[in-house]
Amino acid sequence: MTSTLDPATTRTPLMGQGINRLDAIAKVTGEARYSGEYPLDGMIYGWVVQAPIAKGRIRDISPASTLSMPGVLAVLDYRNAPRLSDAGDSELLLLQGDRVYYRGEAVAVVLAQSLEQARAGADALDVSYLAESHDVLLRADHPDMYTPELVNPNFPSASNVGDVDAALAAAEVVIDRVYATPAEHNNPMEPHATTAHWNGDTLLVFDSNQGASSVQMSLCRLFDLPRSAVQVKSEYVGGGFGAKGSARPPVVLASMAARLLGRPVRVTLTRQQMFAMVGYRTPTIQQVRLGSDWSGRLQALDHLAYSQTSKILEFAEQTAVVSRMMYATPNLRTAHRLLPLDVPTPRWMRAPGEAPGSFALESAMDELAQACNVDPIELRIRNEPDLEPDSGRPFSSRNLVACLREGARRFGWDDRDPRPAIRQDGRWRIGSGMASSTYPARNAPSTCQVQARSDGTFEVRITASDIGTGARTALTQIAADALRVELDRVELRIGDSDFGPAMIAGGSMGTASWSWAVVKACRDLLGQLDMHSGAVPAGGLLARADTKDDVAAQADVTRHAFGAQFLEVAVDIRTGEVRVPRMIGVFAAGHIVNARTARSQLIGGMIMGLGMALLEESLMDLRFGDYLNHDLAGYHVASNADVRSIEVSWIDEQDDQTNPSGIKGIGEIGIVGTAAAIANAVWHATGRRQRTLPIRPDRVIS
Ligand code: MOS
């Protein structure tokens, strides 16, 4: 037994193994219970009524005809809804007044004995509105555009090193381009769902989210309750992509309705309702200016990003932040502008910031490579920084170059003819492209309890969330490794706010942050066991860990995972169809805990990146002030038919300055760079640069 923090000396062969998901059988047999599936006695079903106007007031709600319908018990609206306190998220102050801030906002919940009766009652509910003219379109020259102080999650909105304008004026080569990305909607398989039940003044909710303690905290603030009075359970979650990263309307509406009726209430969203109520990725307009010498060495990098927010809450996407750490340049400026509109608040969607930001940066780098006649990989290697360009801090580890070289080798990049639009295969023009990838590797404080039971088994309790990532399996491996026991002696319990505060499954920080608390508690427990000569006393032994101080005491380094994406496209220049027959991703993301689930995360990210490049687009209907496509027939995500060969591998990276397990997150990095790599390959195939996503057929042939 050892208590050293050196990961190299503490790992057992369990770490890294591609163990099958421990919950796989529970999931495929239906034994795993999701938040909309808990049967409670006397359950009432709620159906959300949404505003059909983007801005204005409710003139009147006449519930009489709805209340006379079979099974309908009540209509919850702003006149009878419980009063809510501030939650630090004004979008959650639902049914508190007659104002409508965006189309699709909840204005009432019809409560009935069955879901069908609630839906029929909602269809019949008589609500009249006083509509006002709305403003819903992002444009860079809008007079209300402003500079936010901070961008998500808490970066300064602007940065400046050197004199970018002077360096651009003096540069031998200048690339000055505008790129645009559309609004995109998170579409996890499981729509948001909550089952809420009050027992006197204590509230129990089963809720589909990415972090039960975060939702617990929001409910405490909204309903003015101490933590001990609110329990949030989310044992199984069918995906989130950021849309479940914080409390969303269903949990608030269900909790209010359950309070009003004194009975358990379930509120589930339909796929269509999700398009207005749970967040989305902001559209962006980005200007990137690069100045270099003829050899491609950067003299200046300027990245200015425009995005939108709502009028009730500021969410500022960190679009240009990726440009602060990617490439070496003596003159570096980034800035963000934000436009409040009569729209729902944009939120997190897989790799907020890095996903749209890297599309612009990595496309511009490809344009620079073309202008300088330098190979795009060589261009990136020439601009590899020793220290973080913006802050001057050292990287805890940085293996971008290793990923570029390994990716090039696996792809066969050396044989590539750099000239565009010269390869043809029947009706297809063929091209290849690449882009760098990156994502921050941060940690947040978490708590954990580990119990040694007298039968030689261990119970680990942590408010972690497995949203389909495999975190449950990875954390069990980490615990067994730390305890030096076989996997089957560890029972891991997650998804219950009673286990104490913990980081959400977000920002690619979940497994990294939780692992730290798990390892700390396990080591404490091993120490206790040592004092008992290895024997568990009758009452068992318990260790608790809180990593608040450990996380705060970290070295002053900057932590990021890196990667490189290489792929081939086939473009039909008559129809504009783009296919991606082959994708290769190589990543350097610290220690990989579970080879199987990690591979799935990285592949999943790349597939989502393919969708981002070619398919995903929420189109604003200016007349109605809402996104036009509200289902998976109108909003296309990449499916099996879109994906051919995807190969993922990783560099064996040892990082002793991230956390005791040497883990960097892998949930988001897979999507970063994919869209640029596809746009770069489409240029190589056709000779035409695509600067607006998605790369639709009409854009290819126009
Ligand atoms: Mo992720 S978009 O940080 O949940």
mmCIF file of N, CA and C in Angstrom, residues 9-83:
data_model
loop_
_atom_site.group_PDB
_atom_site.id
_atom_site.type_symbol
_atom_site.label_atom_id
_atom_site.label_comp_id
_atom_site.label_asym_id
_atom_site.label_seq_id
_atom_site.Cartn_x
_atom_site.Cartn_y
_atom_site.Cartn_z
ATOM 1 N N THR A 9 3.371 5.377 -9.887
ATOM 2 C CA THR A 9 3.635 4.323 -8.914
ATOM 3 C C THR A 9 2.364 3.783 -8.277
ATOM 4 N N THR A 10 1.244 4.447 -8.515
ATOM 5 C CA THR A 10 0.040 3.995 -7.824
ATOM 6 C C THR A 10 -0.892 3.178 -8.705
ATOM 7 N N ARG A 11 -0.691 3.211 -10.010
ATOM 8 C CA ARG A 11 -1.671 2.563 -10.875
ATOM 9 C C ARG A 11 -1.583 1.040 -10.873
ATOM 10 N N THR A 12 -2.720 0.404 -10.815
ATOM 11 C CA THR A 12 -2.789 -1.046 -10.991
ATOM 12 C C THR A 12 -3.148 -1.307 -12.454
ATOM 13 N N PRO A 13 -3.056 -2.575 -12.881
ATOM 14 C CA PRO A 13 -3.380 -2.881 -14.280
ATOM 15 C C PRO A 13 -4.832 -2.570 -14.647
ATOM 16 N N LEU A 14 -5.666 -2.332 -13.655
ATOM 17 C CA LEU A 14 -7.063 -2.001 -13.893
ATOM 18 C C LEU A 14 -7.219 -0.706 -14.679
ATOM 19 N N MET A 15 -6.304 0.244 -14.419
ATOM 20 C CA MET A 15 -6.407 1.545 -15.069
ATOM 21 C C MET A 15 -6.063 1.407 -16.542
ATOM 22 N N GLY A 16 -6.907 1.984 -17.369
ATOM 23 C CA GLY A 16 -6.667 1.931 -18.804
ATOM 24 C C GLY A 16 -7.422 0.811 -19.493
ATOM 25 N N GLN A 17 -7.829 -0.179 -18.723
ATOM 26 C CA GLN A 17 -8.507 -1.333 -19.339
ATOM 27 C C GLN A 17 -9.853 -0.951 -19.951
ATOM 28 N N GLY A 18 -10.142 -1.529 -21.110
ATOM 29 C CA GLY A 18 -11.410 -1.250 -21.782
ATOM 30 C C GLY A 18 -12.551 -2.098 -21.237
ATOM 31 N N ILE A 19 -12.821 -1.900 -19.965
ATOM 32 C CA ILE A 19 -13.872 -2.702 -19.304
ATOM 33 C C ILE A 19 -15.248 -2.305 -19.836
ATOM 34 N N ASN A 20 -16.107 -3.299 -20.046
ATOM 35 C CA ASN A 20 -17.482 -3.023 -20.473
ATOM 36 C C ASN A 20 -18.189 -2.154 -19.446
ATOM 37 N N ARG A 21 -19.129 -1.356 -19.932
ATOM 38 C CA ARG A 21 -19.888 -0.530 -19.002
ATOM 39 C C ARG A 21 -20.571 -1.393 -17.956
ATOM 40 N N LEU A 22 -20.391 -0.995 -16.703
ATOM 41 C CA LEU A 22 -20.967 -1.782 -15.611
ATOM 42 C C LEU A 22 -22.494 -1.708 -15.613
ATOM 43 N N ASP A 23 -23.042 -0.670 -16.257
ATOM 44 C CA ASP A 23 -24.499 -0.526 -16.277
ATOM 45 C C ASP A 23 -25.108 -0.966 -17.607
ATOM 46 N N ALA A 24 -24.298 -1.614 -18.418
ATOM 47 C CA ALA A 24 -24.773 -1.963 -19.769
ATOM 48 C C ALA A 24 -26.014 -2.850 -19.723
ATOM 49 N N ILE A 25 -25.979 -3.885 -18.877
ATOM 50 C CA ILE A 25 -27.110 -4.816 -18.859
ATOM 51 C C ILE A 25 -28.349 -4.135 -18.278
ATOM 52 N N ALA A 26 -28.147 -3.352 -17.232
ATOM 53 C CA ALA A 26 -29.290 -2.622 -16.665
ATOM 54 C C ALA A 26 -29.927 -1.717 -17.713
ATOM 55 N N LYS A 27 -29.104 -1.139 -18.562
ATOM 56 C CA LYS A 27 -29.647 -0.228 -19.578
ATOM 57 C C LYS A 27 -30.367 -0.985 -20.686
ATOM 58 N N VAL A 28 -29.761 -2.051 -21.198
ATOM 59 C CA VAL A 28 -30.401 -2.713 -22.339
ATOM 60 C C VAL A 28 -31.605 -3.555 -21.920
ATOM 61 N N THR A 29 -31.685 -3.923 -20.639
ATOM 62 C CA THR A 29 -32.855 -4.682 -20.202
ATOM 63 C C THR A 29 -33.974 -3.768 -19.711
ATOM 64 N N GLY A 30 -33.701 -2.473 -19.616
ATOM 65 C CA GLY A 30 -34.729 -1.566 -19.129
ATOM 66 C C GLY A 30 -34.810 -1.501 -17.615
ATOM 67 N N GLU A 31 -33.897 -2.190 -16.954
ATOM 68 C CA GLU A 31 -33.895 -2.172 -15.493
ATOM 69 C C GLU A 31 -33.446 -0.800 -14.962
ATOM 70 N N ALA A 32 -32.572 -0.136 -15.714
ATOM 71 C CA ALA A 32 -32.107 1.197 -15.322
ATOM 72 C C ALA A 32 -33.292 2.159 -15.386
ATOM 73 N N ARG A 33 -33.485 2.909 -14.325
ATOM 74 C CA ARG A 33 -34.668 3.765 -14.263
ATOM 75 C C ARG A 33 -34.275 5.228 -14.513
ATOM 76 N N TYR A 34 -34.953 5.842 -15.468
ATOM 77 C CA TYR A 34 -34.694 7.244 -15.805
ATOM 78 C C TYR A 34 -35.720 8.127 -15.091
ATOM 79 N N SER A 35 -35.471 9.435 -15.110
ATOM 80 C CA SER A 35 -36.233 10.344 -14.241
ATOM 81 C C SER A 35 -37.729 10.380 -14.537
ATOM 82 N N GLY A 36 -38.104 10.112 -15.768
ATOM 83 C CA GLY A 36 -39.527 10.105 -16.104
ATOM 84 C C GLY A 36 -40.175 8.755 -15.889
ATOM 85 N N GLU A 37 -39.479 7.852 -15.210
ATOM 86 C CA GLU A 37 -39.987 6.485 -15.093
ATOM 87 C C GLU A 37 -40.277 6.045 -13.663
ATOM 88 N N TYR A 38 -40.009 6.917 -12.693
ATOM 89 C CA TYR A 38 -40.242 6.494 -11.301
ATOM 90 C C TYR A 38 -41.738 6.462 -10.997
ATOM 91 N N PRO A 39 -42.264 5.337 -10.602
ATOM 92 C CA PRO A 39 -43.696 5.278 -10.284
ATOM 93 C C PRO A 39 -43.933 5.754 -8.850
ATOM 94 N N LEU A 40 -44.734 6.774 -8.695
ATOM 95 C CA LEU A 40 -45.070 7.235 -7.348
ATOM 96 C C LEU A 40 -46.593 7.189 -7.218
ATOM 97 N N ASP A 41 -47.064 6.867 -6.027
ATOM 98 C CA ASP A 41 -48.513 6.793 -5.802
ATOM 99 C C ASP A 41 -49.158 8.156 -6.011
ATOM 100 N N GLY A 42 -50.265 8.163 -6.721
ATOM 101 C CA GLY A 42 -51.023 9.402 -6.895
ATOM 102 C C GLY A 42 -50.384 10.386 -7.848
ATOM 103 N N MET A 43 -49.580 9.873 -8.779
ATOM 104 C CA MET A 43 -48.836 10.739 -9.704
ATOM 105 C C MET A 43 -49.770 11.566 -10.597
ATOM 106 N N ILE A 44 -49.423 12.833 -10.740
ATOM 107 C CA ILE A 44 -50.128 13.745 -11.638
ATOM 108 C C ILE A 44 -49.168 14.132 -12.760
ATOM 109 N N TYR A 45 -49.718 14.294 -13.961
ATOM 110 C CA TYR A 45 -48.890 14.581 -15.133
ATOM 111 C C TYR A 45 -49.092 16.023 -15.580
ATOM 112 N N GLY A 46 -47.986 16.668 -15.897
ATOM 113 C CA GLY A 46 -48.058 18.054 -16.347
ATOM 114 C C GLY A 46 -47.707 18.174 -17.814
ATOM 115 N N TRP A 47 -48.415 19.038 -18.531
ATOM 116 C CA TRP A 47 -48.060 19.342 -19.918
ATOM 117 C C TRP A 47 -47.796 20.843 -20.021
ATOM 118 N N VAL A 48 -46.637 21.189 -20.543
ATOM 119 C CA VAL A 48 -46.225 22.587 -20.591
ATOM 120 C C VAL A 48 -46.893 23.291 -21.771
ATOM 121 N N VAL A 49 -47.490 24.461 -21.489
ATOM 122 C CA VAL A 49 -48.064 25.307 -22.533
ATOM 123 C C VAL A 49 -47.047 26.394 -22.847
ATOM 124 N N GLN A 50 -46.732 26.562 -24.124
ATOM 125 C CA GLN A 50 -45.665 27.492 -24.508
ATOM 126 C C GLN A 50 -46.221 28.721 -25.220
ATOM 127 N N ALA A 51 -45.537 29.849 -25.020
ATOM 128 C CA ALA A 51 -45.969 31.105 -25.647
ATOM 129 C C ALA A 51 -45.762 31.050 -27.151
ATOM 130 N N PRO A 52 -46.775 31.480 -27.916
ATOM 131 C CA PRO A 52 -46.627 31.523 -29.376
ATOM 132 C C PRO A 52 -46.080 32.860 -29.880
ATOM 133 N N ILE A 53 -45.706 33.753 -28.967
ATOM 134 C CA ILE A 53 -45.144 35.046 -29.375
ATOM 135 C C ILE A 53 -43.734 35.166 -28.806
ATOM 136 N N ALA A 54 -42.888 35.969 -29.485
ATOM 137 C CA ALA A 54 -41.496 36.100 -29.043
ATOM 138 C C ALA A 54 -41.332 37.207 -28.020
ATOM 139 N N LYS A 55 -42.320 38.113 -27.974
ATOM 140 C CA LYS A 55 -42.209 39.229 -27.037
ATOM 141 C C LYS A 55 -43.594 39.798 -26.794
ATOM 142 N N GLY A 56 -43.892 40.135 -25.560
ATOM 143 C CA GLY A 56 -45.181 40.751 -25.260
ATOM 144 C C GLY A 56 -45.672 40.374 -23.881
ATOM 145 N N ARG A 57 -47.025 40.350 -23.744
ATOM 146 C CA ARG A 57 -47.629 40.032 -22.449
ATOM 147 C C ARG A 57 -48.753 39.037 -22.627
ATOM 148 N N ILE A 58 -49.014 38.314 -21.561
ATOM 149 C CA ILE A 58 -50.222 37.500 -21.517
ATOM 150 C C ILE A 58 -51.371 38.448 -21.197
ATOM 151 N N ARG A 59 -52.395 38.486 -22.071
ATOM 152 C CA ARG A 59 -53.536 39.355 -21.774
ATOM 153 C C ARG A 59 -54.484 38.646 -20.816
ATOM 154 N N ASP A 60 -54.753 37.369 -21.140
ATOM 155 C CA ASP A 60 -55.690 36.641 -20.289
ATOM 156 C C ASP A 60 -55.485 35.140 -20.432
ATOM 157 N N ILE A 61 -55.679 34.441 -19.341
ATOM 158 C CA ILE A 61 -55.722 32.981 -19.388
ATOM 159 C C ILE A 61 -57.088 32.570 -18.845
ATOM 160 N N SER A 62 -57.861 31.868 -19.664
ATOM 161 C CA SER A 62 -59.190 31.409 -19.224
ATOM 162 C C SER A 62 -59.172 29.894 -19.109
ATOM 163 N N PRO A 63 -58.951 29.376 -17.902
ATOM 164 C CA PRO A 63 -58.782 27.931 -17.755
ATOM 165 C C PRO A 63 -60.090 27.148 -17.685
ATOM 166 N N ALA A 64 -61.256 27.847 -17.690
ATOM 167 C CA ALA A 64 -62.523 27.164 -17.397
ATOM 168 C C ALA A 64 -62.754 25.938 -18.279
ATOM 169 N N SER A 65 -62.596 26.095 -19.592
ATOM 170 C CA SER A 65 -62.920 24.951 -20.456
ATOM 171 C C SER A 65 -61.925 23.814 -20.244
ATOM 172 N N THR A 66 -60.653 24.157 -20.019
ATOM 173 C CA THR A 66 -59.657 23.116 -19.748
ATOM 174 C C THR A 66 -59.978 22.391 -18.441
ATOM 175 N N LEU A 67 -60.379 23.163 -17.423
ATOM 176 C CA LEU A 67 -60.654 22.558 -16.109
ATOM 177 C C LEU A 67 -61.866 21.632 -16.135
ATOM 178 N N SER A 68 -62.752 21.825 -17.133
ATOM 179 C CA SER A 68 -63.932 20.964 -17.207
ATOM 180 C C SER A 68 -63.652 19.672 -17.965
ATOM 181 N N MET A 69 -62.426 19.521 -18.478
ATOM 182 C CA MET A 69 -62.109 18.332 -19.278
ATOM 183 C C MET A 69 -61.778 17.144 -18.370
ATOM 184 N N PRO A 70 -61.972 15.929 -18.892
ATOM 185 C CA PRO A 70 -61.759 14.747 -18.063
ATOM 186 C C PRO A 70 -60.329 14.659 -17.531
ATOM 187 N N GLY A 71 -60.232 14.409 -16.236
ATOM 188 C CA GLY A 71 -58.931 14.163 -15.618
ATOM 189 C C GLY A 71 -58.141 15.396 -15.258
ATOM 190 N N VAL A 72 -58.537 16.560 -15.776
ATOM 191 C CA VAL A 72 -57.743 17.767 -15.505
ATOM 192 C C VAL A 72 -58.000 18.249 -14.080
ATOM 193 N N LEU A 73 -56.925 18.482 -13.329
ATOM 194 C CA LEU A 73 -57.049 18.910 -11.936
ATOM 195 C C LEU A 73 -56.784 20.391 -11.745
ATOM 196 N N ALA A 74 -55.859 20.932 -12.514
ATOM 197 C CA ALA A 74 -55.480 22.329 -12.277
ATOM 198 C C ALA A 74 -54.708 22.873 -13.474
ATOM 199 N N VAL A 75 -54.700 24.190 -13.561
ATOM 200 C CA VAL A 75 -53.830 24.875 -14.514
ATOM 201 C C VAL A 75 -52.906 25.763 -13.696
ATOM 202 N N LEU A 76 -51.614 25.504 -13.817
ATOM 203 C CA LEU A 76 -50.618 26.303 -13.098
ATOM 204 C C LEU A 76 -50.180 27.434 -14.017
ATOM 205 N N ASP A 77 -50.358 28.670 -13.562
ATOM 206 C CA ASP A 77 -49.858 29.786 -14.362
ATOM 207 C C ASP A 77 -49.376 30.882 -13.412
ATOM 208 N N TYR A 78 -49.078 32.078 -13.950
ATOM 209 C CA TYR A 78 -48.422 33.071 -13.095
ATOM 210 C C TYR A 78 -49.322 33.591 -11.974
ATOM 211 N N ARG A 79 -50.642 33.300 -12.101
ATOM 212 C CA ARG A 79 -51.538 33.816 -11.065
ATOM 213 C C ARG A 79 -51.607 32.910 -9.828
ATOM 214 N N ASN A 80 -51.331 31.625 -10.016
ATOM 215 C CA ASN A 80 -51.395 30.739 -8.841
ATOM 216 C C ASN A 80 -50.075 30.025 -8.542
ATOM 217 N N ALA A 81 -49.050 30.304 -9.334
ATOM 218 C CA ALA A 81 -47.779 29.603 -9.130
ATOM 219 C C ALA A 81 -47.111 30.083 -7.844
ATOM 220 N N PRO A 82 -46.437 29.181 -7.108
ATOM 221 C CA PRO A 82 -45.661 29.608 -5.942
ATOM 222 C C PRO A 82 -44.648 30.678 -6.339
ATOM 223 N N ARG A 83 -44.408 31.629 -5.434
ATOM 224 C CA ARG A 83 -43.418 32.683 -5.713
ATOM 225 C C ARG A 83 -42.014 32.084 -5.596
#
